[in-house]
PDB file of C-alpha atoms in Angstrom:
ATOM      1  CA  MET A 276      38.631  76.559 -25.522  1.00 37.00           C
ATOM      2  CA  PRO A 277      38.499  76.638 -21.683  1.00 47.00           C
ATOM      3  CA  ARG A 278      41.099  79.020 -20.216  1.00 50.00           C
ATOM      4  CA  PHE A 279      42.685  76.299 -18.027  1.00 50.00           C
ATOM      5  CA  VAL A 280      43.604  73.989 -20.912  1.00 49.00           C
ATOM      6  CA  PRO A 281      47.126  75.357 -21.581  1.00 52.00           C
ATOM      7  CA  ASP A 282      48.118  74.466 -18.001  1.00 78.00           C
ATOM      8  CA  SER A 283      46.169  71.202 -17.849  1.00 93.00           C
ATOM      9  CA  PRO A 284      47.421  68.878 -20.589  1.00 94.00           C
ATOM     10  CA  GLU A 285      46.292  65.710 -18.807  1.00 96.00           C
ATOM     11  CA  PHE A 286      42.819  67.088 -18.159  1.00 96.00           C
ATOM     12  CA  LEU A 287      42.671  68.033 -21.822  1.00 95.00           C
ATOM     13  CA  GLN A 288      43.465  64.414 -22.698  1.00 95.00           C
ATOM     14  CA  LEU A 289      40.462  63.407 -20.617  1.00 96.00           C
ATOM     15  CA  LEU A 290      38.260  65.870 -22.488  1.00 95.00           C
ATOM     16  CA  LYS A 291      39.460  64.324 -25.742  1.00 94.00           C
ATOM     17  CA  GLY A 292      38.212  60.940 -24.558  1.00 95.00           C
ATOM     18  CA  ASN A 293      41.566  59.389 -23.626  1.00 94.00           C
ATOM     19  CA  SER A 294      40.572  56.733 -21.076  1.00 87.00           C
ATOM     20  CA  ARG A 295      44.245  56.300 -20.125  1.00 91.00           C
ATOM     21  CA  ALA A 296      44.660  59.897 -18.951  1.00 96.00           C
ATOM     22  CA  ASP A 297      46.769  59.978 -15.763  1.00 97.00           C
ATOM     23  CA  LEU A 298      44.453  60.467 -12.779  1.00 98.00           C
ATOM     24  CA  VAL A 299      47.270  61.532 -10.433  1.00 98.00           C
ATOM     25  CA  ARG A 300      48.429  64.267 -12.813  1.00 98.00           C
ATOM     26  CA  ILE A 301      44.835  65.436 -13.303  1.00 98.00           C
ATOM     27  CA  ALA A 302      44.430  65.667  -9.518  1.00 98.00           C
ATOM     28  CA  LEU A 303      47.578  67.802  -9.351  1.00 98.00           C
ATOM     29  CA  GLU A 304      46.333  70.005 -12.198  1.00 97.00           C
ATOM     30  CA  ILE A 305      43.134  70.579 -10.217  1.00 97.00           C
ATOM     31  CA  ALA A 306      45.217  71.375  -7.129  1.00 97.00           C
ATOM     32  CA  ARG A 307      47.153  73.957  -9.148  1.00 96.00           C
ATOM     33  CA  ASP A 308      43.911  75.930  -9.539  1.00 95.00           C
ATOM     34  CA  ALA A 309      44.216  76.672  -5.809  1.00 95.00           C
ATOM     35  CA  CYS A 310      48.024  76.819  -5.748  1.00 95.00           C
ATOM     36  CA  PRO A 311      49.225  78.352  -9.046  1.00 93.00           C
ATOM     37  CA  ASP A 312      52.925  77.853  -8.240  1.00 94.00           C
ATOM     38  CA  LEU A 313      52.504  74.143  -7.538  1.00 96.00           C
ATOM     39  CA  VAL A 314      55.366  72.036  -8.887  1.00 97.00           C
ATOM     40  CA  PHE A 315      54.310  68.478  -9.665  1.00 97.00           C
ATOM     41  CA  GLU A 316      57.635  66.642  -9.665  1.00 98.00           C
ATOM     42  CA  PRO A 317      58.213  66.421  -5.864  1.00 98.00           C
ATOM     43  CA  TYR A 318      54.752  64.910  -5.389  1.00 98.00           C
ATOM     44  CA  LEU A 319      55.149  62.461  -8.251  1.00 98.00           C
ATOM     45  CA  ARG A 320      58.488  61.387  -6.750  1.00 98.00           C
ATOM     46  CA  ARG A 321      56.846  60.843  -3.377  1.00 98.00           C
ATOM     47  CA  ILE A 322      54.218  58.575  -4.897  1.00 98.00           C
ATOM     48  CA  ASN A 323      56.935  56.707  -6.797  1.00 98.00           C
ATOM     49  CA  ASP A 324      58.905  56.313  -3.566  1.00 98.00           C
ATOM     50  CA  LEU A 325      55.875  54.956  -1.722  1.00 98.00           C
ATOM     51  CA  ALA A 326      55.434  52.338  -4.444  1.00 98.00           C
ATOM     52  CA  LYS A 327      59.130  51.423  -4.296  1.00 97.00           C
ATOM     53  CA  ARG A 328      58.886  50.868  -0.550  1.00 97.00           C
ATOM     54  CA  VAL A 329      55.968  48.500  -1.069  1.00 97.00           C
ATOM     55  CA  ARG A 330      57.855  46.672  -3.825  1.00 95.00           C
ATOM     56  CA  LEU A 331      60.794  46.045  -1.485  1.00 94.00           C
ATOM     57  CA  ARG A 332      58.457  44.268   0.939  1.00 90.00           C
ATOM     58  CA  ILE A 333      56.933  41.769  -1.476  1.00 88.00           C
ATOM     59  CA  PRO A 334      58.170  38.749  -3.441  1.00 82.00           C
ATOM     60  CA  GLU A 335      58.180  38.931  -7.213  1.00 79.00           C
ATOM     61  CA  GLU A 336      54.990  36.876  -7.456  1.00 82.00           C
ATOM     62  CA  VAL A 337      52.412  38.087  -4.969  1.00 86.00           C
ATOM     63  CA  GLY A 338      48.649  37.840  -4.787  1.00 90.00           C
ATOM     64  CA  THR A 339      46.327  40.832  -4.893  1.00 94.00           C
ATOM     65  CA  GLN A 340      45.283  40.596  -1.254  1.00 93.00           C
ATOM     66  CA  GLU A 341      48.886  40.368  -0.035  1.00 94.00           C
ATOM     67  CA  LEU A 342      49.865  43.349  -2.163  1.00 96.00           C
ATOM     68  CA  ILE A 343      46.970  45.394  -0.798  1.00 97.00           C
ATOM     69  CA  GLN A 344      48.042  44.541   2.739  1.00 96.00           C
ATOM     70  CA  GLN A 345      51.543  45.815   2.049  1.00 97.00           C
ATOM     71  CA  ILE A 346      50.243  49.027   0.459  1.00 98.00           C
ATOM     72  CA  ASN A 347      48.127  49.501   3.585  1.00 98.00           C
ATOM     73  CA  TRP A 348      51.151  48.973   5.809  1.00 97.00           C
ATOM     74  CA  VAL A 349      53.245  51.600   4.034  1.00 98.00           C
ATOM     75  CA  LEU A 350      50.468  54.198   3.683  1.00 98.00           C
ATOM     76  CA  TYR A 351      48.627  53.857   6.959  1.00 98.00           C
ATOM     77  CA  VAL A 352      51.141  52.408   9.420  1.00 97.00           C
ATOM     78  CA  GLU A 353      54.515  53.720   8.301  1.00 97.00           C
ATOM     79  CA  GLU A 354      53.319  57.008   6.774  1.00 98.00           C
ATOM     80  CA  GLY A 355      50.286  57.551   8.988  1.00 98.00           C
ATOM     81  CA  PHE A 356      47.776  58.607   6.343  1.00 98.00           C
ATOM     82  CA  THR A 357      44.317  58.949   7.841  1.00 98.00           C
ATOM     83  CA  GLY A 358      40.837  60.154   6.980  1.00 97.00           C
ATOM     84  CA  ASN A 359      40.081  63.657   8.209  1.00 97.00           C
ATOM     85  CA  ASP A 360      36.868  63.225  10.167  1.00 93.00           C
ATOM     86  CA  ASP A 361      37.616  66.254  12.352  1.00 94.00           C
ATOM     87  CA  ASP A 362      37.476  68.786   9.498  1.00 95.00           C
ATOM     88  CA  TYR A 363      35.955  66.804   6.655  1.00 93.00           C
ATOM     89  CA  PHE A 364      34.935  69.813   4.519  1.00 93.00           C
ATOM     90  CA  ASP A 365      38.304  71.573   4.612  1.00 95.00           C
ATOM     91  CA  PRO A 366      39.072  72.113   0.899  1.00 95.00           C
ATOM     92  CA  ASN A 367      42.672  71.046   1.514  1.00 96.00           C
ATOM     93  CA  ASN A 368      41.342  67.513   1.998  1.00 97.00           C
ATOM     94  CA  SER A 369      40.483  67.473  -1.712  1.00 97.00           C
ATOM     95  CA  TYR A 370      43.818  68.668  -3.128  1.00 98.00           C
ATOM     96  CA  LEU A 371      46.348  65.888  -3.685  1.00 98.00           C
ATOM     97  CA  ASN A 372      49.416  67.970  -2.819  1.00 98.00           C
ATOM     98  CA  GLU A 373      47.853  68.890   0.538  1.00 98.00           C
ATOM     99  CA  VAL A 374      46.868  65.274   1.163  1.00 98.00           C
ATOM    100  CA  LEU A 375      50.480  64.208   0.645  1.00 98.00           C
ATOM    101  CA  ASP A 376      51.849  67.059   2.767  1.00 98.00           C
ATOM    102  CA  ARG A 377      49.401  66.679   5.654  1.00 98.00           C
ATOM    103  CA  ARG A 378      48.823  62.908   5.351  1.00 98.00           C
ATOM    104  CA  THR A 379      45.083  63.325   5.644  1.00 98.00           C
ATOM    105  CA  GLY A 380      42.147  63.690   3.280  1.00 98.00           C
ATOM    106  CA  ILE A 381      38.698  62.495   2.309  1.00 97.00           C
ATOM    107  CA  PRO A 382      37.839  59.135   0.727  1.00 97.00           C
ATOM    108  CA  ILE A 383      38.282  60.197  -2.890  1.00 97.00           C
ATOM    109  CA  SER A 384      41.558  62.085  -2.455  1.00 98.00           C
ATOM    110  CA  LEU A 385      43.068  59.269  -0.400  1.00 98.00           C
ATOM    111  CA  GLY A 386      41.655  56.900  -3.014  1.00 98.00           C
ATOM    112  CA  VAL A 387      43.443  58.743  -5.834  1.00 98.00           C
ATOM    113  CA  LEU A 388      46.706  58.451  -3.920  1.00 98.00           C
ATOM    114  CA  TYR A 389      46.063  54.742  -3.333  1.00 98.00           C
ATOM    115  CA  LEU A 390      45.276  54.226  -7.031  1.00 98.00           C
ATOM    116  CA  GLY A 391      48.513  55.972  -7.977  1.00 98.00           C
ATOM    117  CA  VAL A 392      50.607  53.741  -5.725  1.00 98.00           C
ATOM    118  CA  ALA A 393      48.832  50.580  -6.880  1.00 98.00           C
ATOM    119  CA  GLU A 394      49.247  51.469 -10.552  1.00 97.00           C
ATOM    120  CA  ARG A 395      52.999  51.813 -10.100  1.00 97.00           C
ATOM    121  CA  LEU A 396      53.023  48.302  -8.665  1.00 96.00           C
ATOM    122  CA  GLY A 397      51.110  46.831 -11.608  1.00 95.00           C
ATOM    123  CA  LEU A 398      47.899  46.418  -9.612  1.00 96.00           C
ATOM    124  CA  ARG A 399      44.737  47.548 -11.386  1.00 95.00           C
ATOM    125  CA  LEU A 400      42.191  49.106  -9.050  1.00 97.00           C
ATOM    126  CA  ASP A 401      39.053  51.073  -9.879  1.00 97.00           C
ATOM    127  CA  GLY A 402      37.006  53.653  -8.070  1.00 98.00           C
ATOM    128  CA  VAL A 403      33.474  52.757  -6.992  1.00 97.00           C
ATOM    129  CA  ASN A 404      30.843  55.478  -6.841  1.00 92.00           C
ATOM    130  CA  LEU A 405      29.040  54.512  -3.649  1.00 94.00           C
ATOM    131  CA  PRO A 406      26.688  57.157  -2.266  1.00 91.00           C
ATOM    132  CA  ALA A 407      28.274  59.215   0.511  1.00 86.00           C
ATOM    133  CA  HIS A 408      31.576  57.314   0.327  1.00 93.00           C
ATOM    134  CA  PHE A 409      34.184  56.516  -2.308  1.00 96.00           C
ATOM    135  CA  VAL A 410      35.862  53.109  -2.203  1.00 98.00           C
ATOM    136  CA  LEU A 411      38.209  51.138  -4.442  1.00 98.00           C
ATOM    137  CA  ARG A 412      37.537  47.868  -6.206  1.00 98.00           C
ATOM    138  CA  ALA A 413      40.075  45.090  -6.840  1.00 97.00           C
ATOM    139  CA  ASP A 414      39.302  42.372  -9.383  1.00 95.00           C
ATOM    140  CA  GLN A 415      42.763  41.367 -10.571  1.00 91.00           C
ATOM    141  CA  GLY A 416      43.301  37.641 -10.006  1.00 87.00           C
ATOM    142  CA  LEU A 417      40.231  37.353  -7.784  1.00 87.00           C
ATOM    143  CA  LYS A 418      37.098  35.253  -8.123  1.00 92.00           C
ATOM    144  CA  ASP A 419      35.011  37.874  -6.329  1.00 93.00           C
ATOM    145  CA  PRO A 420      35.906  41.566  -6.118  1.00 95.00           C
ATOM    146  CA  MET A 421      37.356  43.071  -2.971  1.00 96.00           C
ATOM    147  CA  PHE A 422      36.552  46.625  -1.913  1.00 98.00           C
ATOM    148  CA  ILE A 423      39.034  48.882  -0.127  1.00 98.00           C
ATOM    149  CA  ASP A 424      38.116  51.843   2.067  1.00 98.00           C
ATOM    150  CA  PRO A 425      41.018  54.315   1.655  1.00 98.00           C
ATOM    151  CA  PHE A 426      39.507  56.574   4.326  1.00 98.00           C
ATOM    152  CA  GLN A 427      39.733  53.958   7.058  1.00 96.00           C
ATOM    153  CA  GLY A 428      43.191  52.477   6.800  1.00 97.00           C
ATOM    154  CA  GLY A 429      42.571  50.492   3.625  1.00 97.00           C
ATOM    155  CA  ARG A 430      39.991  48.287   5.331  1.00 97.00           C
ATOM    156  CA  ILE A 431      38.926  45.432   3.057  1.00 97.00           C
ATOM    157  CA  LEU A 432      35.182  44.991   2.525  1.00 96.00           C
ATOM    158  CA  ASP A 433      32.795  42.743   0.659  1.00 95.00           C
ATOM    159  CA  ARG A 434      29.493  43.963  -0.788  1.00 94.00           C
ATOM    160  CA  GLN A 435      27.692  43.591   2.516  1.00 95.00           C
ATOM    161  CA  GLY A 436      30.456  45.494   4.261  1.00 95.00           C
ATOM    162  CA  CYS A 437      30.008  48.312   1.729  1.00 95.00           C
ATOM    163  CA  ARG A 438      26.276  48.394   2.481  1.00 94.00           C
ATOM    164  CA  HIS A 439      26.992  48.693   6.206  1.00 94.00           C
ATOM    165  CA  LEU A 440      29.555  51.419   5.518  1.00 94.00           C
ATOM    166  CA  VAL A 441      27.197  53.544   3.417  1.00 94.00           C
ATOM    167  CA  SER A 442      24.362  53.033   5.887  1.00 93.00           C
ATOM    168  CA  SER A 443      26.564  54.166   8.777  1.00 90.00           C
ATOM    169  CA  ARG A 444      27.771  57.249   6.862  1.00 86.00           C
ATOM    170  CA  SER A 445      24.275  58.263   5.745  1.00 84.00           C
ATOM    171  CA  GLY A 446      22.485  57.451   8.985  1.00 86.00           C
ATOM    172  CA  THR A 447      19.870  55.274   7.317  1.00 87.00           C
ATOM    173  CA  VAL A 448      19.668  51.741   5.954  1.00 88.00           C
ATOM    174  CA  VAL A 449      20.849  51.732   2.335  1.00 86.00           C
ATOM    175  CA  ASP A 450      20.448  48.873  -0.127  1.00 88.00           C
ATOM    176  CA  LEU A 451      23.004  49.140  -2.921  1.00 91.00           C
ATOM    177  CA  SER A 452      22.331  47.879  -6.423  1.00 90.00           C
ATOM    178  CA  GLU A 453      24.908  45.939  -8.429  1.00 91.00           C
ATOM    179  CA  GLU A 454      25.214  48.968 -10.722  1.00 92.00           C
ATOM    180  CA  GLN A 455      26.538  50.980  -7.802  1.00 93.00           C
ATOM    181  CA  PHE A 456      29.429  48.543  -7.382  1.00 95.00           C
ATOM    182  CA  ARG A 457      30.647  48.868 -10.968  1.00 96.00           C
ATOM    183  CA  PRO A 458      34.110  50.280 -11.731  1.00 96.00           C
ATOM    184  CA  MET A 459      34.184  53.995 -12.464  1.00 97.00           C
ATOM    185  CA  SER A 460      35.922  55.553 -15.444  1.00 97.00           C
ATOM    186  CA  THR A 461      38.667  58.122 -14.909  1.00 97.00           C
ATOM    187  CA  ALA A 462      36.248  60.828 -16.070  1.00 97.00           C
ATOM    188  CA  GLU A 463      33.704  59.768 -13.446  1.00 97.00           C
ATOM    189  CA  VAL A 464      36.312  59.880 -10.678  1.00 98.00           C
ATOM    190  CA  VAL A 465      37.430  63.350 -11.750  1.00 98.00           C
ATOM    191  CA  ALA A 466      33.822  64.554 -11.933  1.00 97.00           C
ATOM    192  CA  ARG A 467      33.192  63.358  -8.375  1.00 97.00           C
ATOM    193  CA  MET A 468      36.332  65.160  -7.182  1.00 97.00           C
ATOM    194  CA  LEU A 469      35.182  68.353  -8.867  1.00 97.00           C
ATOM    195  CA  ARG A 470      31.627  68.093  -7.532  1.00 97.00           C
ATOM    196  CA  ASN A 471      33.016  67.854  -3.996  1.00 96.00           C
ATOM    197  CA  LEU A 472      35.074  71.001  -4.555  1.00 97.00           C
ATOM    198  CA  ARG A 473      32.148  72.776  -6.192  1.00 97.00           C
ATOM    199  CA  ALA A 474      30.006  72.229  -3.101  1.00 96.00           C
ATOM    200  CA  ILE A 475      32.803  73.289  -0.737  1.00 96.00           C
ATOM    201  CA  HIS A 476      33.750  76.483  -2.595  1.00 97.00           C
ATOM    202  CA  LEU A 477      30.166  77.594  -3.233  1.00 96.00           C
ATOM    203  CA  GLN A 478      29.338  77.014   0.431  1.00 95.00           C
ATOM    204  CA  SER A 479      32.379  78.995   1.603  1.00 94.00           C
ATOM    205  CA  GLY A 480      31.820  81.758  -0.954  1.00 94.00           C
ATOM    206  CA  ASP A 481      35.248  81.402  -2.571  1.00 95.00           C
ATOM    207  CA  ALA A 482      34.163  82.623  -5.994  1.00 96.00           C
ATOM    208  CA  MET A 483      37.538  82.398  -7.732  1.00 95.00           C
ATOM    209  CA  LEU A 484      38.079  78.744  -6.823  1.00 96.00           C
ATOM    210  CA  ALA A 485      34.420  77.923  -7.469  1.00 97.00           C
ATOM    211  CA  SER A 486      34.843  79.439 -10.930  1.00 96.00           C
ATOM    212  CA  ALA A 487      37.885  77.275 -11.675  1.00 95.00           C
ATOM    213  CA  VAL A 488      36.105  74.111 -10.576  1.00 97.00           C
ATOM    214  CA  LEU A 489      32.906  74.952 -12.465  1.00 97.00           C
ATOM    215  CA  THR A 490      34.873  75.731 -15.633  1.00 96.00           C
ATOM    216  CA  ARG A 491      36.274  72.212 -15.508  1.00 96.00           C
ATOM    217  CA  LEU A 492      32.863  70.696 -14.802  1.00 97.00           C
ATOM    218  CA  VAL A 493      31.267  72.508 -17.734  1.00 96.00           C
ATOM    219  CA  ALA A 494      34.014  71.167 -19.999  1.00 95.00           C
ATOM    220  CA  LEU A 495      33.859  67.638 -18.579  1.00 96.00           C
ATOM    221  CA  GLU A 496      30.080  67.242 -18.307  1.00 97.00           C
ATOM    222  CA  PRO A 497      28.583  69.738 -20.782  1.00 96.00           C
ATOM    223  CA  GLN A 498      25.237  67.922 -20.651  1.00 96.00           C
ATOM    224  CA  GLU A 499      24.712  69.145 -17.059  1.00 97.00           C
ATOM    225  CA  ALA A 500      23.110  72.537 -17.608  1.00 97.00           C
ATOM    226  CA  GLY A 501      23.234  73.443 -13.914  1.00 97.00           C
ATOM    227  CA  TYR A 502      27.011  73.802 -14.035  1.00 98.00           C
ATOM    228  CA  ARG A 503      26.662  76.524 -16.686  1.00 97.00           C
ATOM    229  CA  ARG A 504      24.130  78.346 -14.514  1.00 98.00           C
ATOM    230  CA  ASP A 505      26.389  78.183 -11.464  1.00 98.00           C
ATOM    231  CA  LEU A 506      29.444  79.283 -13.459  1.00 97.00           C
ATOM    232  CA  GLY A 507      27.496  82.178 -14.965  1.00 98.00           C
ATOM    233  CA  ILE A 508      26.300  83.403 -11.572  1.00 98.00           C
ATOM    234  CA  VAL A 509      29.789  83.105 -10.065  1.00 97.00           C
ATOM    235  CA  ALA A 510      31.332  84.906 -13.055  1.00 97.00           C
ATOM    236  CA  LEU A 511      28.940  87.824 -12.646  1.00 97.00           C
ATOM    237  CA  GLY A 512      29.851  88.008  -8.973  1.00 96.00           C
ATOM    238  CA  ILE A 513      33.530  88.527  -9.810  1.00 96.00           C
ATOM    239  CA  ASP A 514      32.774  91.021 -12.601  1.00 95.00           C
ATOM    240  CA  ARG A 515      33.483  88.691 -15.510  1.00 95.00           C
ATOM    241  CA  LEU A 516      30.381  89.979 -17.239  1.00 96.00           C
ATOM    242  CA  ASP A 517      31.003  88.605 -20.733  1.00 96.00           C
ATOM    243  CA  GLU A 518      31.560  85.107 -19.381  1.00 96.00           C
ATOM    244  CA  GLY A 519      28.590  85.325 -17.048  1.00 97.00           C
ATOM    245  CA  ILE A 520      26.212  86.416 -19.810  1.00 97.00           C
ATOM    246  CA  GLU A 521      27.576  83.733 -22.141  1.00 97.00           C
ATOM    247  CA  GLN A 522      27.140  80.917 -19.605  1.00 97.00           C
ATOM    248  CA  LEU A 523      23.714  82.009 -18.397  1.00 98.00           C
ATOM    249  CA  SER A 524      22.459  82.407 -21.966  1.00 97.00           C
ATOM    250  CA  ALA A 525      23.767  78.933 -22.803  1.00 97.00           C
ATOM    251  CA  TYR A 526      22.033  77.600 -19.677  1.00 97.00           C
ATOM    252  CA  LEU A 527      18.678  79.012 -20.783  1.00 97.00           C
ATOM    253  CA  GLU A 528      19.098  77.540 -24.247  1.00 96.00           C
ATOM    254  CA  GLN A 529      20.137  74.139 -22.877  1.00 96.00           C
ATOM    255  CA  ALA A 530      17.703  73.861 -19.982  1.00 93.00           C
ATOM    256  CA  GLY A 531      14.585  74.768 -21.935  1.00 86.00           C
ATOM    257  CA  GLN A 532      11.701  75.653 -19.620  1.00 89.00           C
ATOM    258  CA  ALA A 533      13.853  75.937 -16.513  1.00 93.00           C
ATOM    259  CA  PRO A 534      11.921  76.906 -13.364  1.00 95.00           C
ATOM    260  CA  ASP A 535      14.447  79.666 -12.644  1.00 96.00           C
ATOM    261  CA  ALA A 536      14.399  81.048 -16.211  1.00 96.00           C
ATOM    262  CA  GLU A 537      12.899  84.428 -15.242  1.00 96.00           C
ATOM    263  CA  THR A 538      15.504  84.918 -12.513  1.00 97.00           C
ATOM    264  CA  ILE A 539      18.315  84.063 -14.921  1.00 97.00           C
ATOM    265  CA  ARG A 540      16.943  86.421 -17.601  1.00 97.00           C
ATOM    266  CA  ALA A 541      16.883  89.207 -15.005  1.00 98.00           C
ATOM    267  CA  LEU A 542      20.519  88.490 -14.125  1.00 98.00           C
ATOM    268  CA  ILE A 543      21.493  88.655 -17.802  1.00 97.00           C
ATOM    269  CA  LEU A 544      19.591  91.919 -18.289  1.00 97.00           C
ATOM    270  CA  ASN A 545      21.244  93.457 -15.236  1.00 97.00           C
ATOM    271  CA  ALA A 546      24.683  92.334 -16.446  1.00 97.00           C
ATOM    272  CA  ARG A 547      24.073  93.940 -19.847  1.00 97.00           C
ATOM    273  CA  HIS A 548      23.122  97.197 -18.138  1.00 96.00           C
ATOM    274  CA  ARG A 549      26.384  97.014 -16.181  1.00 94.00           C
ATOM    275  CA  GLN A 550      28.288  96.392 -19.410  1.00 93.00           C
ATOM    276  CA  ALA A 551      26.735  99.461 -20.999  1.00 92.00           C
ATOM    277  CA  GLN A 552      27.622 101.601 -17.984  1.00 89.00           C
ATOM    278  CA  GLU A 553      31.215 100.311 -17.999  1.00 84.00           C
ATOM    279  CA  GLY A 554      31.807 100.853 -21.691  1.00 75.00           C
ATOM    280  CA  GLY A 555      30.265  97.861 -23.466  1.00 58.00           C
ATOM    281  CA  PRO A 556      31.148  94.164 -23.958  1.00 56.00           C
ATOM    282  CA  GLY A 557      34.741  93.327 -23.226  1.00 52.00           C
ATOM    283  CA  ALA A 558      35.250  96.320 -20.923  1.00 47.00           C
ATOM    284  CA  ASN A 559      35.620  94.050 -17.938  1.00 45.00           C
TER     285      ASN A 559
END
C-alpha cells in the first residue's frame, strides 16, 4: 500500500473508485506533502465562509449565471484572487493552502477553490481539460454550457471563447474537439494537478517532493509506466534503493521493449551493487 495512504483518506477513496471523493480535501492532502504540519480545518472554514458570503448576496431562487457572477464578485473583487502570471511555475501556486493564503494561483488550483465554493452553494460545476489551460463548465439549468476561466477573474466564455483562450496561451491557432469540452472526473482533475507538480519538482530538482507526487501518480494512474520510471530514478537519487529497484523493475516489465531499457537495467544493476556495499536489501 502506498506510504501516503494513512494520511490521505480522501485520496484513498479516489483510488477505491469513489467518484464522490472530496476534491478540496484531496487538494489539501496533496499540499500536506509539502507542508507536513498543515491543518485542514482553517482552510475548510475559509472556503465555507466564502460560500456563506455569496449566499447572503443572492435570493433563494437564483439562476446559474447570476450565481456565478456573485461568486466572481466575492472571490475576485472582494477577496482579490488573481492568476499568478508573474511567477506561474512557483510550486506554491499549485498548493491550495498557499492559494488561499496568498490569493493567487494557476488555473487548476484557482479552479479547485472555485469548485469548492460552488459546491457549497449547490451549484454543480465540472473541470474541463483544455490544453494549456484549465477551465470550469456549468450546465445546471442551462440550454448550452457556460465555461468559466478561474485564472482571469471568472470570465465567462463560450466554446469559441475557449478556442481563442487556448490559442492565445499556446501561441498558435488551436481547434478544439467536442471531446475536449467534456466534463472531467475528480480523478482526472487530481491527475492534472499532480502532473503539474511533477513537472515543477523534477525541473527544480526537489527530489523529495517529486517522489511524493510521483507516488500518488503511480497509485492513481498505474497504467502510465513512465511514472514508475520517474519514481524509480528519483528514489535512487535519494538513496531509497529498494524502492528504486522495485519501481524500475516494474517499469521494465510494464513497458516491454522500452527504448531506454538498457539505461534502466544499468541503473538497477548499479543500485544492486550499492545495496551489496551497504549491507544488502533493506539497509537503506
